[in-house]
Tab-separated table of C-alpha atoms in Angstrom:
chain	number	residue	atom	x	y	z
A	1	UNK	CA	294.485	177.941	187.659
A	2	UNK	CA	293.466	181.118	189.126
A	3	UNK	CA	293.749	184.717	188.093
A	4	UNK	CA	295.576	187.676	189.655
A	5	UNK	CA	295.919	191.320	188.910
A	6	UNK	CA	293.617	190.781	185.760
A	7	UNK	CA	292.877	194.434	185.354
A	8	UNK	CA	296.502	195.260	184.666
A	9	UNK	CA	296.542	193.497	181.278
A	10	UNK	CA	293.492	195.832	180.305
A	11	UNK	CA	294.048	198.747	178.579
A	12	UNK	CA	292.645	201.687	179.817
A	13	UNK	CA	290.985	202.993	176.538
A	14	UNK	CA	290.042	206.786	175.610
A	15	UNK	CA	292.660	207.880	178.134
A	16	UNK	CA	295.550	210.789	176.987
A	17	UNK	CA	298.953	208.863	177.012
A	18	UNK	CA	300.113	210.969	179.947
A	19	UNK	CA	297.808	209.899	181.786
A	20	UNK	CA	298.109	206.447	181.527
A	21	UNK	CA	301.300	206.780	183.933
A	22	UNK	CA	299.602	208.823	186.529
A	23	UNK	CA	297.203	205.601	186.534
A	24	UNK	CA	300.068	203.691	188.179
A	25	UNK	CA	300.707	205.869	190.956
A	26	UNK	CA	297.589	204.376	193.347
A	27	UNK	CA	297.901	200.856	194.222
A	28	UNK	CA	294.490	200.022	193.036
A	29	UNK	CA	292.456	197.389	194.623
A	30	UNK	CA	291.061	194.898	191.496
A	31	UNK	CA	290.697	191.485	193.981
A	32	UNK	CA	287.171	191.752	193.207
A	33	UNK	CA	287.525	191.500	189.686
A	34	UNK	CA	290.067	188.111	190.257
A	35	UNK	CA	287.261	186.810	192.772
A	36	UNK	CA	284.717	186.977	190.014
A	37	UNK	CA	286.902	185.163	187.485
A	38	UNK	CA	288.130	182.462	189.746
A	39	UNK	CA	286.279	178.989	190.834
A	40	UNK	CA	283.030	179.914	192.298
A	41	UNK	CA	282.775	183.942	191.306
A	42	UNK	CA	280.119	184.906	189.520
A	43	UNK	CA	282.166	185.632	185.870
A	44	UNK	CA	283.519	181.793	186.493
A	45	UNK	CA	280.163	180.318	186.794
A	46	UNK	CA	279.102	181.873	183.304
A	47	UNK	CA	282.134	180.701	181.800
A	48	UNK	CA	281.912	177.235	182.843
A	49	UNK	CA	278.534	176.423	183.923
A	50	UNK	CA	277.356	172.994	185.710
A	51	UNK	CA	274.247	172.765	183.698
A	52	UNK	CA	274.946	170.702	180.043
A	53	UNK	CA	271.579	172.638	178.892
A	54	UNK	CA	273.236	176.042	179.889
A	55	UNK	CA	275.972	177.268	177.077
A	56	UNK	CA	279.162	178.299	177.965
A	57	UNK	CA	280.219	182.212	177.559
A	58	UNK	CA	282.976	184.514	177.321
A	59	UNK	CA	284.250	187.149	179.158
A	60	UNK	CA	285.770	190.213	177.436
A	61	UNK	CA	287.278	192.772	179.706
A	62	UNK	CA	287.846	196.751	178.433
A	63	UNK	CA	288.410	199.583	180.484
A	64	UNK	CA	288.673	203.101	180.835
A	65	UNK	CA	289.358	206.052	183.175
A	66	UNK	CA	287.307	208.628	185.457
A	67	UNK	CA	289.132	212.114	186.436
A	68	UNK	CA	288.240	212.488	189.786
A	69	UNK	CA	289.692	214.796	192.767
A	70	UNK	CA	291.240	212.655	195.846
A	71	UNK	CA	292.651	213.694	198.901
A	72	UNK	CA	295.385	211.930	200.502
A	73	UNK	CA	298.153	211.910	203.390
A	74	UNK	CA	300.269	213.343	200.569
A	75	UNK	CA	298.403	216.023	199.489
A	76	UNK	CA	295.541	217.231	201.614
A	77	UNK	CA	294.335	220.343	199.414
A	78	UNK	CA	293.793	217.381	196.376
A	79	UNK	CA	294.766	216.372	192.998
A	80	UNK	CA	293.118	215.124	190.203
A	81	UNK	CA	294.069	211.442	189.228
A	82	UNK	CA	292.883	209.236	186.963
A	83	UNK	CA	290.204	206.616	188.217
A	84	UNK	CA	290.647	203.479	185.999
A	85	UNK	CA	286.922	201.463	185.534
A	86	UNK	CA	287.499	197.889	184.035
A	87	UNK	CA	283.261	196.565	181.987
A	88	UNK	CA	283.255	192.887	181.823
A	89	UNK	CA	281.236	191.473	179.067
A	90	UNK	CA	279.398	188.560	179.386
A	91	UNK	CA	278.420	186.718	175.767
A	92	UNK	CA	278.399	183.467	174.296
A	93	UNK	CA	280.381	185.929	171.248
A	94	UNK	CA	282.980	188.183	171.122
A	95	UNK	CA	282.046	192.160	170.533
A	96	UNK	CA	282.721	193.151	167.530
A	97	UNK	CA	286.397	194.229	166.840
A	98	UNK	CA	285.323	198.332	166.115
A	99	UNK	CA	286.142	201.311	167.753
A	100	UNK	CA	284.064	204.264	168.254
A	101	UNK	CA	286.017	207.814	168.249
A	102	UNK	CA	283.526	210.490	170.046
A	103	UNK	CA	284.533	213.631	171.590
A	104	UNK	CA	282.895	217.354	171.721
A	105	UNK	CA	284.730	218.713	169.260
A	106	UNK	CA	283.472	216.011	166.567
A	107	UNK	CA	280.383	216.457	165.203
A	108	UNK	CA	280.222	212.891	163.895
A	109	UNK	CA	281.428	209.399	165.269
A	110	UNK	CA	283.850	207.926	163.747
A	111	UNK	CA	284.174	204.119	163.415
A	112	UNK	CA	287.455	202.194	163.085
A	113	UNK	CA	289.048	198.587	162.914
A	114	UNK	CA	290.477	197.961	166.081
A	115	UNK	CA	293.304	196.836	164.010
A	116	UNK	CA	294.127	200.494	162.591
A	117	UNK	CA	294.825	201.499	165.999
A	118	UNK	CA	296.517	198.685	166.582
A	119	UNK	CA	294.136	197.162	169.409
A	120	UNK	CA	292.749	193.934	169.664
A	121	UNK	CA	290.719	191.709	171.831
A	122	UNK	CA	293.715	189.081	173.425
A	123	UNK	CA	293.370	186.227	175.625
A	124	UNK	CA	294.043	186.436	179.433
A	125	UNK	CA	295.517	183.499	181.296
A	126	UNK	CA	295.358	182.467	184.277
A	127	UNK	CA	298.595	182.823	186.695
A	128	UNK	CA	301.430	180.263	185.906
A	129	UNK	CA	299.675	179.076	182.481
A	130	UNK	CA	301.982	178.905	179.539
A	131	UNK	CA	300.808	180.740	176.610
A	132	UNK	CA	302.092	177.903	173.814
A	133	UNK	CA	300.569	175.655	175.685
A	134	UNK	CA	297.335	177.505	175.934
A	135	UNK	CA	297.337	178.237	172.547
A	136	UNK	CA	297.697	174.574	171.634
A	137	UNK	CA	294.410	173.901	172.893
A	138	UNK	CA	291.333	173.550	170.908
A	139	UNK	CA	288.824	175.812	173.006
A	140	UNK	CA	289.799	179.817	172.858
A	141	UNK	CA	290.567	180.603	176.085
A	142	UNK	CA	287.138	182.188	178.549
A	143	UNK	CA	288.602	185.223	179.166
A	144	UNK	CA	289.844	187.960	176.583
A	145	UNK	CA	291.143	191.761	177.250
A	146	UNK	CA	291.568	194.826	175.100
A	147	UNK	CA	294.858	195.340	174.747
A	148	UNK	CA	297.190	198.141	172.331
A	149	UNK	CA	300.004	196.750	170.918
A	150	UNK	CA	301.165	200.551	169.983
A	151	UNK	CA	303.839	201.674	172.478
A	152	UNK	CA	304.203	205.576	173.779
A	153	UNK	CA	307.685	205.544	171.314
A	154	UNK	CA	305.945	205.134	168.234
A	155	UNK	CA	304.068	208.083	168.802
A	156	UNK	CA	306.437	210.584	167.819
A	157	UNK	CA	306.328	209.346	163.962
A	158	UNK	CA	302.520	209.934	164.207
A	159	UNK	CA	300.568	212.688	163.374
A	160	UNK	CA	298.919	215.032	166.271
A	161	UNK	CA	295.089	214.338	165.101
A	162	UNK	CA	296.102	210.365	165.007
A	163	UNK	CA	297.804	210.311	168.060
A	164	UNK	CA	294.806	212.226	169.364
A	165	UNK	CA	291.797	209.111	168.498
A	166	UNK	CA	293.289	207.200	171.193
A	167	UNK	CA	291.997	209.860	173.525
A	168	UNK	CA	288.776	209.745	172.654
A	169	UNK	CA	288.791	205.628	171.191
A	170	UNK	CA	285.952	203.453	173.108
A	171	UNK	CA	284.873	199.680	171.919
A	172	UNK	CA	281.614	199.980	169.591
A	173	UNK	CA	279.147	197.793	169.680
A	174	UNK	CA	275.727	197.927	167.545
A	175	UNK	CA	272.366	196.431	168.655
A	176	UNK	CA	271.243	195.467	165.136
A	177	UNK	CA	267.387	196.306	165.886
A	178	UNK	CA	268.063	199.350	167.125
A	179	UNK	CA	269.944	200.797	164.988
A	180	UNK	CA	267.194	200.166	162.562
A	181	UNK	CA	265.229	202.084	164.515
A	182	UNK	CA	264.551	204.978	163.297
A	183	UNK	CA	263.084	207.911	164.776
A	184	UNK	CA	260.567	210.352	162.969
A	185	UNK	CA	262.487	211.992	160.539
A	186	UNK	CA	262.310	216.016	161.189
A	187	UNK	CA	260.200	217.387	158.386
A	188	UNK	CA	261.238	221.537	159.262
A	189	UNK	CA	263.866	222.792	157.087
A	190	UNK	CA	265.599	225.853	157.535
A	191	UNK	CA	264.994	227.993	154.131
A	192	UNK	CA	267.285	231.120	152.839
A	193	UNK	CA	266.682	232.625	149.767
A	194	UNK	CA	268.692	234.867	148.147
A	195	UNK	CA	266.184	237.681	146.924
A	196	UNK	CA	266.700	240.314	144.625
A	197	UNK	CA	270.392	241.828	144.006
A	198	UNK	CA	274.055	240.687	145.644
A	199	UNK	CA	273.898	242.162	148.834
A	200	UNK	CA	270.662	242.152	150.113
A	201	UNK	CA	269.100	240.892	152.721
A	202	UNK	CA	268.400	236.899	152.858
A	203	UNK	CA	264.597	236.023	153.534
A	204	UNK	CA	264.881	233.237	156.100
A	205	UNK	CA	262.020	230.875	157.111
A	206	UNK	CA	261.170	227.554	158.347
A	207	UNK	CA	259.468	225.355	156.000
A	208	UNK	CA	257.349	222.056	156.950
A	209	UNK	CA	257.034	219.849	154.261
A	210	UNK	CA	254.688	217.544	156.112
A	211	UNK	CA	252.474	220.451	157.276
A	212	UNK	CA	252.718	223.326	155.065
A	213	UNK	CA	251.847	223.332	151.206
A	214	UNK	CA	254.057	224.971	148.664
A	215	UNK	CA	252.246	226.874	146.893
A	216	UNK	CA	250.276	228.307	149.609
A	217	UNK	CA	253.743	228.736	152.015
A	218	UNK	CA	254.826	231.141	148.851
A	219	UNK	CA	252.045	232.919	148.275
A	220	UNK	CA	251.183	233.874	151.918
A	221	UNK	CA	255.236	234.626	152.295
A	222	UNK	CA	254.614	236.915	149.051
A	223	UNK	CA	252.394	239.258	150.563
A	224	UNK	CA	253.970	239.537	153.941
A	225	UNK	CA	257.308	240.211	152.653
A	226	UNK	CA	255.936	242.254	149.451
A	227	UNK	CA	257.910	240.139	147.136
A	228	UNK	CA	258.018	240.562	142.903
A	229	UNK	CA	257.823	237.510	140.881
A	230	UNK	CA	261.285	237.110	140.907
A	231	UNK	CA	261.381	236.982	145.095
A	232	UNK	CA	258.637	234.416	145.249
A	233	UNK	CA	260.243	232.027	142.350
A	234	UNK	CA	263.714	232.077	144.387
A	235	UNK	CA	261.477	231.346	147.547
A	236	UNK	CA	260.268	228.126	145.916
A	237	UNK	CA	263.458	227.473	144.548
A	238	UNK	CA	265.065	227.540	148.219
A	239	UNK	CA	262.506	225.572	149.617
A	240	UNK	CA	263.000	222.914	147.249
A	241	UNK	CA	266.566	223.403	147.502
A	242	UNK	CA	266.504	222.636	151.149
A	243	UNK	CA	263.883	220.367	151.563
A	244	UNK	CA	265.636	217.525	148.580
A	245	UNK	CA	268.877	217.981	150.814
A	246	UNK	CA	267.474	217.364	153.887
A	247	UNK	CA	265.990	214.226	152.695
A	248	UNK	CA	268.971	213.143	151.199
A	249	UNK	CA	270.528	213.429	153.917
A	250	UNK	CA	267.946	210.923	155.966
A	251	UNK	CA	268.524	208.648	152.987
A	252	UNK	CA	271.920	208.694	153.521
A	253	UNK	CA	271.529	208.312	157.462
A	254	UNK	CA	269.502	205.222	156.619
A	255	UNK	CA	272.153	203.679	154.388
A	256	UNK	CA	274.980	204.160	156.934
A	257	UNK	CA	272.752	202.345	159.308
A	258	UNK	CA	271.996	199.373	157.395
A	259	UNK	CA	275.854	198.840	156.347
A	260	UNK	CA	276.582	199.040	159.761
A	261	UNK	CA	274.278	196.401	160.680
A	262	UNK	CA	275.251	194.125	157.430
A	263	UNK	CA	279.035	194.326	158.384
């Protein structure tokens, strides 16, 4: 059995619809990829290796694209085209079956099911092999490819934001121990208090609550800013205010975390 044009059955992940097309338009050279897979390439070896002692792994394909200017014959002054990039995984397990949607104008990262996008990883057979047949077999097939069952047509009955993820979609996977990792949690809050009547200028201060002590913070703030009773007690109030959401907020980090890690 041997494998040919492999990278074709990938799909090219985080890549605008459009531009999938212009993708097709270079007659790009994968070989490489089909020498790996095949009898005596490096991917083959992992997947079946001589050694009894040595256990057997997978290979899961994904791939992506890289805007980058070429010139051709066709047009010397340059175009932009889509580069597509094909990652094989090596792993005696399949990555999990998440997506991660990242892009500048999201603050957070959003984590899906592949299957709400309607993505998948899918086996990849070798040339002339009969996919009944395969599937009759006890062993899952070595070789497995992202792949998007959703075609451009069904696009119209989505939504612009939904239709969007796929532009941004990439597969997530989480190193357990690192994600519990946890760096030092920032102890500075940013403090505004409200002082005297509706209107007036906010005081605004930093506030350490590893390094700086309450009751000193307002009482040194108190004579630099000339502040009543009133002033200073809304001072502490902010800073309390601020610093019980901020650590909330690391609590809440934490817990996010460790779900991720226990599903």
């Amino acid at each position: 059995a041997v494998y040919e044009d492999v990278w074709r059955e990938v799909f090219l992940a985080g890549t605008e619809w459009d531009q999938l097309e212009m993708v097709g338009e270079v007659e790009w050279d994968f070989s490489h990829l089909d020498e790996a897979l095949n009898e005596g390439g490096v991917l083959h070896d992992a997947m079946f290796p001589t050694s009894d002692e040595t256990e057997r792994k997978m290979v899961h394909l994904f791939g992506c694209t890289e805007p980058q200017l070429l010139i051709t014959s066709e047009c010397p002054t340059g175009r932009v085209l889509p580069i597509p990039v094909i990652v094989a995984v090596v792993s005696t397990r399949p990555p999990p079956a998440k997506l991660g949607i990242k892009s500048v104008q999201r603050t957070e990262e959003e984590l899906v099911s592949m299957a709400d996008l309607k993505m998948g990883w899918f086996p990849v057979l070798p040339a002339g092999v009969d996919a009944l047949r395969a599937s009759k077999g006890r062993a899952l097939p070595p070789v497995a490819a992202l792949k998007c069952e959703r075609r451009r047509v069904g696009l119209r009955n989505m939504s612009e934001e939904s239709v969007k993820k796929y532009d941004y979609v990439l597969p997530y996977v989480l190193f357990p121990d690192a994600a519990m990792e946890e760096d030092a949690p920032e102890t500075v809050v940013n403090v505004m208090a409200e002082l005297g009547e509706a209107g007036s200028k906010p005081l605004v201060c930093e506030f350490d609550w590893e390094m700086d002590e309450l009751d000193e913070f307002v009482r040194e703030k108190r004579e630099e800013e000339e502040l009543d009773d009133a002033g200073a007690a809304a001072l502490r109030q902010a800073i309390q205010d601020a610093v019980k959401a901020e650590k909330a907020k690391i609590r809440s980090e934490r817990d996010a975390r460790r779900k991720a890690v226990d599903d």
